Amino acid sequence: MCPPGESHTLDDGTSITLAGEVGLLGRNIVVEGNTYENFAEDSFGGRIVVSKLTQDGVEYVGSAQLDGVELRNMGQEGFTDLDDPRYSLAYVDLGTVEADSSYVKRSSFNLNYNVALGLLGTTAMQVEDNVVYYALDSGEWRVLLFTGTTTCRSRGLL
């Protein structure tokens, strides 16, 4: 018997490789969308939006540093307006992010009713070693695993 990840040869001579990707979903810090009687049928979870605001001539720029956080039951299906993204976590119009002011590291997105993470008008942000498990994308459920480091450009969607 060959261990996983190595080639196996079938009786008919066909060679296949069996392997699986494993990602830890559970984290000590959990941000969970509120559940109610029909929330699964409504596909309507929580969301976090990090953006900027100008008030009385003063610009306030948001930031969020997530490291080892699980986002569960997040995102809202059917909303695709980029001015009001209903992703689980969205960084919107932050421009070029200063080093370590905002990042998403070693976190998990578990059961998302829209895109798990959206970077819109936001550049040079660190996104590394995250797991996305069940994200609803164009009406289809997707299971994704991300490892390594990614510095996202102006329009990144996971």
Coordinates of N, CA, C and O in Angstrom, one line a residue:
M1 N 0.8 -1.2 0.0 CA 0.0 0.0 0.0 C 0.9 1.2 0.0 O 1.8 1.4 0.8
C2 N 0.6 2.1 -0.9 CA 1.4 3.4 -1.0 C 0.7 4.4 -0.1 O -0.5 4.5 0.0
P3 N 1.5 5.3 0.5 CA 1.0 6.4 1.4 C 0.3 7.4 0.5 O 0.7 7.5 -0.7
P4 N -0.5 8.3 1.0 CA -1.2 9.3 0.3 C -0.1 10.3 -0.3 O 0.9 10.5 0.3
G5 N -0.4 10.8 -1.5 CA 0.5 11.7 -2.2 C 1.5 11.0 -3.1 O 2.2 11.7 -3.9
E6 N 1.5 9.7 -3.1 CA 2.4 8.9 -4.0 C 1.5 8.3 -5.1 O 0.3 8.1 -4.9
S7 N 2.1 7.9 -6.2 CA 1.4 7.3 -7.3 C 1.0 5.9 -6.9 O 1.7 5.2 -6.3
H8 N -0.2 5.6 -7.3 CA -0.8 4.2 -7.2 C -1.1 3.7 -8.6 O -1.6 4.4 -9.5
T9 N -0.7 2.5 -8.9 CA -1.0 1.9 -10.2 C -2.2 0.9 -10.0 O -2.1 0.0 -9.2
L10 N -3.2 1.1 -10.8 CA -4.4 0.3 -10.8 C -4.2 -1.0 -11.6 O -3.2 -1.1 -12.3
D11 N -5.1 -2.0 -11.4 CA -4.9 -3.2 -12.1 C -4.9 -3.1 -13.6 O -4.2 -3.8 -14.3
D12 N -5.5 -2.0 -14.2 CA -5.5 -1.8 -15.6 C -4.3 -1.0 -16.1 O -4.2 -0.7 -17.3
G13 N -3.4 -0.7 -15.2 CA -2.1 0.0 -15.5 C -2.2 1.5 -15.4 O -1.2 2.2 -15.6
T14 N -3.4 2.0 -15.1 CA -3.6 3.4 -14.9 C -2.9 3.9 -13.6 O -3.0 3.3 -12.6
S15 N -2.1 5.0 -13.7 CA -1.5 5.5 -12.5 C -2.2 6.8 -12.0 O -2.5 7.7 -12.8
I16 N -2.5 6.8 -10.8 CA -3.2 7.9 -10.2 C -2.5 8.3 -8.9 O -1.8 7.5 -8.3
T17 N -2.7 9.6 -8.5 CA -2.1 10.1 -7.3 C -3.3 10.4 -6.3 O -4.2 11.2 -6.7
L18 N -3.2 9.9 -5.1 CA -4.3 10.1 -4.2 C -3.7 11.1 -3.1 O -2.6 10.8 -2.6
A19 N -4.3 12.2 -2.9 CA -3.9 13.1 -1.9 C -5.0 14.0 -1.5 O -6.0 14.1 -2.2
G20 N -4.9 14.5 -0.3 CA -6.0 15.4 0.2 C -5.4 16.6 0.8 O -4.2 16.6 1.3
E21 N -6.1 17.7 0.8 CA -5.7 18.9 1.5 C -6.4 19.0 2.8 O -7.6 18.8 2.8
V22 N -5.7 19.4 3.8 CA -6.3 19.5 5.1 C -6.1 20.9 5.6 O -5.0 21.4 5.6
G23 N -7.2 21.5 6.1 CA -7.1 22.8 6.7 C -7.8 22.9 8.0 O -8.9 22.4 8.2
L24 N -7.2 23.5 9.0 CA -7.8 23.6 10.4 C -8.8 24.7 10.3 O -8.5 25.9 10.0
L25 N -10.1 24.4 10.6 CA -11.1 25.5 10.6 C -11.3 26.1 11.9 O -11.5 27.3 12.0
G26 N -11.2 25.4 13.0 CA -11.5 26.0 14.3 C -10.4 26.9 14.8 O -9.2 26.7 14.6
R27 N -10.8 28.0 15.4 CA -9.9 29.0 16.0 C -10.4 29.4 17.4 O -11.6 29.2 17.7
N28 N -9.5 30.0 18.2 CA -9.9 30.4 19.5 C -10.8 31.6 19.5 O -11.7 31.8 20.3
I29 N -10.7 32.5 18.5 CA -11.5 33.7 18.3 C -12.5 33.4 17.2 O -12.0 33.1 16.0
V30 N -13.8 33.5 17.4 CA -14.8 33.2 16.4 C -15.7 34.4 16.3 O -16.2 35.0 17.2
V31 N -15.8 34.9 15.0 CA -16.8 35.9 14.7 C -17.9 35.2 13.9 O -17.7 34.6 12.8
E32 N -19.1 35.1 14.5 CA -20.2 34.3 13.9 C -21.4 35.1 13.6 O -21.9 35.9 14.5
G33 N -21.9 35.0 12.4 CA -23.1 35.7 12.0 C -24.3 35.1 12.8 O -24.3 33.9 13.2
N34 N -25.2 36.0 13.2 CA -26.3 35.6 14.0 C -27.1 34.5 13.3 O -27.4 34.6 12.1
T35 N -27.6 33.5 14.0 CA -28.5 32.5 13.4 C -29.9 32.7 13.9 O -30.1 33.1 15.0
Y36 N -30.8 32.5 13.0 CA -32.2 32.6 13.4 C -32.9 31.4 12.6 O -32.3 30.7 11.9
E37 N -34.2 31.3 12.8 CA -34.9 30.1 12.3 C -34.7 29.8 10.8 O -34.4 28.7 10.4
N38 N -34.7 30.8 9.9 CA -34.5 30.5 8.5 C -33.2 31.1 7.9 O -33.2 31.3 6.7
F39 N -32.2 31.3 8.7 CA -31.0 32.0 8.2 C -30.4 31.2 7.0 O -29.9 31.7 6.1
A40 N -30.3 29.8 7.1 CA -29.7 29.0 6.1 C -30.5 29.1 4.8 O -29.9 29.2 3.7
E41 N -31.8 29.1 4.8 CA -32.6 29.3 3.6 C -32.5 30.7 3.0 O -32.5 30.9 1.8
D42 N -32.3 31.7 3.9 CA -32.2 33.1 3.4 C -30.8 33.3 2.9 O -30.5 34.3 2.2
S43 N -29.8 32.5 3.3 CA -28.4 32.7 2.9 C -27.9 34.1 3.3 O -27.3 34.8 2.6
F44 N -28.2 34.4 4.6 CA -27.9 35.7 5.1 C -27.2 35.7 6.4 O -27.7 35.4 7.4
G45 N -25.8 35.9 6.3 CA -25.0 35.8 7.5 C -24.5 37.2 7.8 O -24.9 38.2 7.2
G46 N -23.5 37.3 8.7 CA -22.9 38.5 9.1 C -21.9 39.0 8.1 O -21.6 38.3 7.1
R47 N -21.3 40.2 8.3 CA -20.3 40.7 7.5 C -19.5 41.8 8.2 O -20.0 42.4 9.1
I48 N -18.2 41.9 7.8 CA -17.3 42.9 8.3 C -16.8 43.7 7.1 O -16.4 43.2 6.1
V49 N -17.0 45.1 7.2 CA -16.5 46.0 6.2 C -15.5 46.9 6.8 O -15.8 47.6 7.8
V50 N -14.3 47.0 6.2 CA -13.3 47.9 6.6 C -13.1 48.9 5.5 O -12.8 48.5 4.4
S51 N -13.3 50.2 5.8 CA -13.3 51.2 4.8 C -12.8 52.5 5.3 O -12.2 52.6 6.3
K52 N -13.1 53.6 4.6 CA -12.8 54.9 5.1 C -14.0 55.8 5.0 O -15.0 55.5 4.3
L53 N -14.0 56.9 5.8 CA -15.1 57.8 5.9 C -14.5 59.2 6.0 O -13.6 59.4 6.7
T54 N -15.2 60.1 5.3 CA -14.8 61.5 5.4 C -16.0 62.2 6.1 O -17.1 62.2 5.6
Q55 N -15.7 62.9 7.2 CA -16.7 63.6 8.0 C -16.2 64.9 8.4 O -15.1 65.0 9.1
D56 N -16.9 66.0 8.2 CA -16.5 67.3 8.5 C -15.1 67.7 8.0 O -14.3 68.3 8.7
G57 N -14.8 67.2 6.8 CA -13.5 67.5 6.2 C -12.3 66.6 6.7 O -11.2 66.8 6.3
V58 N -12.6 65.7 7.6 CA -11.6 64.8 8.2 C -11.8 63.4 7.6 O -12.9 62.9 7.7
E59 N -10.7 62.8 7.1 CA -10.7 61.5 6.5 C -10.3 60.5 7.6 O -9.2 60.6 8.2
Y60 N -11.2 59.5 7.9 CA -10.9 58.4 8.8 C -10.7 57.1 8.0 O -11.5 56.8 7.2
V61 N -9.5 56.5 8.1 CA -9.2 55.3 7.4 C -9.2 54.1 8.3 O -8.5 54.1 9.3
G62 N -10.1 53.1 8.0 CA -10.2 51.9 8.9 C -9.0 51.0 8.6 O -8.3 51.0 7.6
S63 N -8.8 50.1 9.6 CA -7.8 49.0 9.5 C -8.3 47.8 10.3 O -9.1 48.0 11.3
A64 N -7.9 46.7 10.0 CA -8.2 45.5 10.7 C -7.1 44.4 10.5 O -6.7 44.2 9.4
Q65 N -6.7 43.9 11.7 CA -5.6 42.9 11.7 C -6.2 41.6 12.2 O -6.6 41.5 13.4
L66 N -6.4 40.7 11.3 CA -7.0 39.4 11.8 C -5.9 38.3 11.7 O -5.3 38.1 10.6
D67 N -5.7 37.7 12.8 CA -4.7 36.6 12.9 C -5.2 35.5 13.7 O -5.5 35.7 14.9
G68 N -5.5 34.4 13.2 CA -6.0 33.2 13.9 C -7.5 33.4 14.3 O -7.9 33.0 15.4
V69 N -8.3 33.9 13.4 CA -9.7 34.2 13.6 C -10.6 33.3 12.7 O -10.2 33.1 11.5
E70 N -11.6 32.7 13.2 CA -12.6 32.0 12.4 C -13.8 32.8 12.2 O -14.4 33.4 13.1
L71 N -14.2 33.0 10.9 CA -15.4 33.7 10.5 C -16.4 32.6 10.1 O -16.1 31.9 9.1
R72 N -17.5 32.5 10.8 CA -18.5 31.5 10.5 C -19.8 32.0 10.3 O -20.2 33.0 10.9
N73 N -20.6 31.5 9.3 CA -21.9 31.9 9.0 C -21.9 33.4 8.6 O -22.7 34.2 9.1
M74 N -21.0 33.7 7.6 CA -20.9 35.1 7.2 C -21.2 35.3 5.8 O -21.3 34.3 5.0
G75 N -21.3 36.5 5.3 CA -21.6 36.8 3.9 C -23.1 36.8 3.7 O -23.9 36.2 4.4
Q76 N -23.6 37.5 2.6 CA -25.0 37.6 2.2 C -25.2 37.3 0.8 O -24.7 38.1 -0.1
E77 N -25.8 36.2 0.4 CA -26.0 35.8 -1.0 C -26.8 36.8 -1.8 O -27.8 37.4 -1.3
G78 N -26.4 36.9 -3.0 CA -27.2 37.7 -4.0 C -26.9 39.1 -4.1 O -27.3 39.8 -5.0
F79 N -26.1 39.6 -3.2 CA -25.7 41.0 -3.3 C -24.3 41.1 -4.0 O -23.3 40.6 -3.6
T80 N -24.3 41.8 -5.1 CA -23.1 41.9 -5.9 C -22.6 43.3 -6.2 O -21.7 43.6 -6.9
D81 N -23.3 44.3 -5.5 CA -22.9 45.7 -5.7 C -21.6 46.0 -5.1 O -21.4 45.8 -3.9
L82 N -20.6 46.4 -5.9 CA -19.2 46.6 -5.3 C -19.2 47.9 -4.4 O -18.2 48.0 -3.6
D83 N -20.2 48.7 -4.4 CA -20.2 49.8 -3.5 C -20.8 49.4 -2.1 O -20.6 50.2 -1.2
D84 N -21.3 48.2 -2.1 CA -21.9 47.7 -0.8 C -21.7 46.2 -0.8 O -22.6 45.4 -0.8
P85 N -20.4 45.8 -0.7 CA -20.1 44.3 -0.8 C -20.6 43.6 0.4 O -20.5 44.0 1.5
R86 N -21.3 42.4 0.1 CA -21.8 41.6 1.2 C -21.0 40.4 1.4 O -21.5 39.3 1.7
Y87 N -19.7 40.6 1.3 CA -18.7 39.5 1.5 C -18.6 39.2 3.0 O -19.0 40.1 3.8
S88 N -18.0 38.1 3.4 CA -17.8 37.8 4.8 C -16.9 38.9 5.4 O -17.1 39.4 6.5
L89 N -15.8 39.3 4.7 CA -14.9 40.3 5.1 C -14.5 41.1 3.9 O -14.0 40.5 2.9
A90 N -14.7 42.4 3.9 CA -14.3 43.3 2.8 C -13.5 44.5 3.2 O -13.8 45.1 4.2
Y91 N -12.4 44.7 2.5 CA -11.6 45.9 2.7 C -11.9 46.7 1.5 O -11.6 46.3 0.3
V92 N -12.4 47.9 1.7 CA -12.9 48.7 0.6 C -12.2 50.1 0.5 O -12.3 50.8 1.5
D93 N -11.7 50.4 -0.7 CA -11.1 51.7 -0.9 C -10.1 52.2 0.1 O -10.1 53.4 0.4
L94 N -9.2 51.3 0.6 CA -8.2 51.8 1.5 C -6.9 52.2 0.8 O -6.0 52.7 1.5
G95 N -6.9 52.1 -0.5 CA -5.7 52.4 -1.2 C -4.5 51.5 -0.9 O -4.8 50.3 -0.6
T96 N -3.3 52.0 -0.9 CA -2.2 51.2 -0.6 C -2.1 51.0 0.9 O -2.0 52.0 1.6
V97 N -2.1 49.8 1.4 CA -2.1 49.6 2.9 C -0.7 49.7 3.4 O 0.2 49.0 2.8
E98 N -0.5 50.4 4.4 CA 0.8 50.5 5.1 C 1.1 49.2 5.7 O 0.3 48.5 6.2
A99 N 2.4 48.9 5.7 CA 2.9 47.6 6.3 C 2.3 47.3 7.6 O 2.4 48.1 8.5
D100 N 1.7 46.2 7.8 CA 1.1 45.7 9.0 C 0.0 46.5 9.6 O -0.4 46.2 10.7
S101 N -0.6 47.4 8.8 CA -1.8 48.1 9.4 C -3.0 47.3 9.2 O -3.9 47.4 10.0
S102 N -3.1 46.5 8.2 CA -4.2 45.6 7.9 C -3.7 44.3 7.3 O -2.8 44.4 6.5
Y103 N -4.2 43.2 7.8 CA -3.8 41.9 7.2 C -4.8 40.8 7.6 O -5.6 41.0 8.6
V104 N -4.8 39.7 6.9 CA -5.6 38.5 7.3 C -4.6 37.3 7.2 O -4.1 36.9 6.2
K105 N -4.3 36.7 8.4 CA -3.3 35.7 8.5 C -3.9 34.5 9.3 O -4.6 34.7 10.3
R106 N -3.5 33.3 8.9 CA -3.9 32.1 9.7 C -5.3 32.1 10.2 O -5.6 31.6 11.3
S107 N -6.2 32.5 9.3 CA -7.6 32.6 9.7 C -8.4 31.6 8.8 O -7.9 31.1 7.8
S108 N -9.7 31.4 9.2 CA -10.5 30.5 8.5 C -11.9 31.1 8.2 O -12.4 31.9 9.0
F109 N -12.5 30.8 7.1 CA -13.8 31.3 6.7 C -14.6 30.0 6.5 O -14.4 29.2 5.6
N110 N -15.6 29.8 7.3 CA -16.3 28.6 7.4 C -17.8 28.8 7.2 O -18.5 29.5 8.0
L111 N -18.3 28.4 6.1 CA -19.7 28.5 5.7 C -20.1 30.0 5.4 O -20.5 30.7 6.2
N112 N -19.7 30.4 4.2 CA -19.9 31.8 3.7 C -20.9 31.9 2.6 O -20.8 31.1 1.6
Y113 N -21.9 32.8 2.8 CA -22.9 32.9 1.8 C -22.6 33.9 0.6 O -23.5 34.3 -0.1
N114 N -21.4 34.2 0.5 CA -20.9 35.1 -0.6 C -19.3 34.9 -0.6 O -18.8 34.0 0.1
V115 N -18.6 35.7 -1.3 CA -17.2 35.7 -1.3 C -16.6 35.8 0.1 O -17.2 36.6 0.9
A116 N -15.6 35.0 0.4 CA -15.1 35.0 1.8 C -14.4 36.3 2.1 O -14.6 36.9 3.1
L117 N -13.5 36.7 1.2 CA -12.6 37.9 1.5 C -12.5 38.7 0.2 O -12.2 38.2 -0.8
G118 N -12.9 40.0 0.3 CA -12.8 40.9 -0.9 C -11.9 42.1 -0.6 O -12.0 42.7 0.4
L119 N -11.0 42.3 -1.5 CA -10.1 43.5 -1.4 C -10.4 44.4 -2.6 O -10.0 44.1 -3.7
L120 N -11.2 45.5 -2.4 CA -11.7 46.3 -3.5 C -11.1 47.7 -3.3 O -11.3 48.4 -2.3
G121 N -10.3 48.1 -4.3 CA -9.6 49.4 -4.2 C -8.6 49.4 -3.1 O -8.3 50.5 -2.5
T122 N -8.1 48.3 -2.7 CA -7.1 48.1 -1.6 C -5.9 47.3 -2.2 O -6.1 46.2 -2.8
T123 N -4.7 47.8 -2.0 CA -3.5 47.2 -2.5 C -2.5 46.9 -1.4 O -2.5 47.6 -0.3
A124 N -1.5 46.0 -1.7 CA -0.4 45.7 -0.9 C -0.7 45.2 0.5 O 0.0 45.5 1.5
M125 N -1.8 44.5 0.6 CA -2.2 43.9 1.9 C -1.8 42.5 2.0 O -2.0 41.7 1.0
Q126 N -1.3 42.1 3.1 CA -0.9 40.7 3.3 C -2.1 39.8 3.6 O -2.9 40.1 4.5
V127 N -2.2 38.7 2.9 CA -3.2 37.6 3.1 C -2.4 36.3 3.0 O -1.8 36.0 2.0
E128 N -2.3 35.6 4.2 CA -1.5 34.4 4.2 C -2.0 33.3 5.1 O -2.6 33.6 6.1
D129 N -1.8 32.1 4.6 CA -2.2 30.9 5.3 C -3.6 30.8 5.8 O -3.9 30.6 7.0
N130 N -4.6 31.1 5.0 CA -6.0 31.1 5.3 C -6.7 29.9 4.7 O -6.3 29.4 3.6
V131 N -7.8 29.5 5.3 CA -8.6 28.4 4.8 C -10.0 28.9 4.5 O -10.5 29.6 5.4
V132 N -10.5 28.6 3.4 CA -11.9 29.0 3.0 C -12.6 27.6 2.8 O -12.3 26.9 1.9
Y133 N -13.6 27.4 3.6 CA -14.4 26.1 3.5 C -15.9 26.5 3.3 O -16.5 27.1 4.1
Y134 N -16.4 26.1 2.2 CA -17.7 26.4 1.7 C -18.0 27.9 1.6 O -18.5 28.5 2.5
A135 N -17.7 28.4 0.5 CA -18.1 29.8 0.1 C -19.0 29.7 -1.1 O -18.7 29.0 -2.1
L136 N -20.1 30.4 -1.0 CA -21.1 30.4 -2.1 C -20.6 31.4 -3.2 O -20.4 32.6 -2.9
D137 N -20.4 30.9 -4.4 CA -19.8 31.7 -5.5 C -20.7 31.4 -6.7 O -20.7 30.3 -7.2
S138 N -21.4 32.5 -7.2 CA -22.3 32.3 -8.4 C -23.2 31.2 -8.2 O -23.5 30.4 -9.2
G139 N -23.8 31.0 -7.0 CA -24.8 29.9 -6.8 C -24.2 28.6 -6.6 O -25.0 27.6 -6.4
E140 N -22.9 28.4 -6.6 CA -22.2 27.1 -6.4 C -21.4 27.2 -5.1 O -20.7 28.2 -4.9
W141 N -21.4 26.1 -4.3 CA -20.5 26.0 -3.2 C -19.1 25.6 -3.6 O -18.9 24.7 -4.4
R142 N -18.1 26.3 -3.0 CA -16.7 26.1 -3.3 C -16.0 25.8 -2.0 O -16.3 26.4 -1.0
V143 N -15.0 24.9 -2.1 CA -14.1 24.6 -1.0 C -12.7 24.9 -1.4 O -12.2 24.4 -2.5
L144 N -12.0 25.8 -0.7 CA -10.7 26.3 -1.1 C -9.8 26.2 0.0 O -10.2 26.3 1.2
L145 N -8.5 26.1 -0.3 CA -7.4 26.1 0.7 C -6.3 27.0 0.2 O -5.8 26.8 -0.9
F146 N -5.9 27.9 1.0 CA -4.9 28.9 0.6 C -3.7 28.8 1.6 O -3.9 28.8 2.8
T147 N -2.5 28.6 1.1 CA -1.4 28.6 1.9 C -0.3 29.5 1.3 O -0.5 30.0 0.2
G148 N 0.7 29.8 2.0 CA 1.7 30.7 1.5 C 1.3 32.2 1.7 O 0.3 32.5 2.4
T149 N 2.1 33.1 1.1 CA 1.8 34.5 1.3 C 1.4 35.1 0.0 O 1.9 34.8 -1.1
T150 N 0.4 36.0 0.1 CA -0.1 36.7 -1.1 C -0.2 38.1 -0.8 O -0.8 38.5 0.3
T151 N 0.4 39.0 -1.6 CA 0.2 40.4 -1.4 C -0.8 40.8 -2.5 O -0.5 40.7 -3.7
C152 N -2.0 41.2 -2.1 CA -3.1 41.4 -3.0 C -3.1 42.7 -3.7 O -2.7 43.7 -3.1
R153 N -3.5 42.7 -5.0 CA -3.5 44.0 -5.7 C -4.9 44.6 -5.5 O -5.6 44.4 -4.6
S154 N -5.3 45.5 -6.5 CA -6.5 46.3 -6.2 C -7.8 45.6 -6.2 O -8.7 46.1 -5.6
R155 N -7.9 44.4 -6.7 CA -9.2 43.8 -6.7 C -9.1 42.3 -6.5 O -9.1 41.5 -7.4
G156 N -8.9 41.9 -5.3 CA -8.7 40.5 -5.0 C -10.0 39.9 -4.3 O -10.5 40.5 -3.5
L157 N -10.4 38.7 -4.8 CA -11.5 38.0 -4.2 C -11.1 36.6 -3.9 O -10.6 35.9 -4.7
L158 N -11.4 36.1 -2.7 CA -11.2 34.7 -2.4 C -12.6 34.1 -2.2 O -13.4 34.6 -1.5

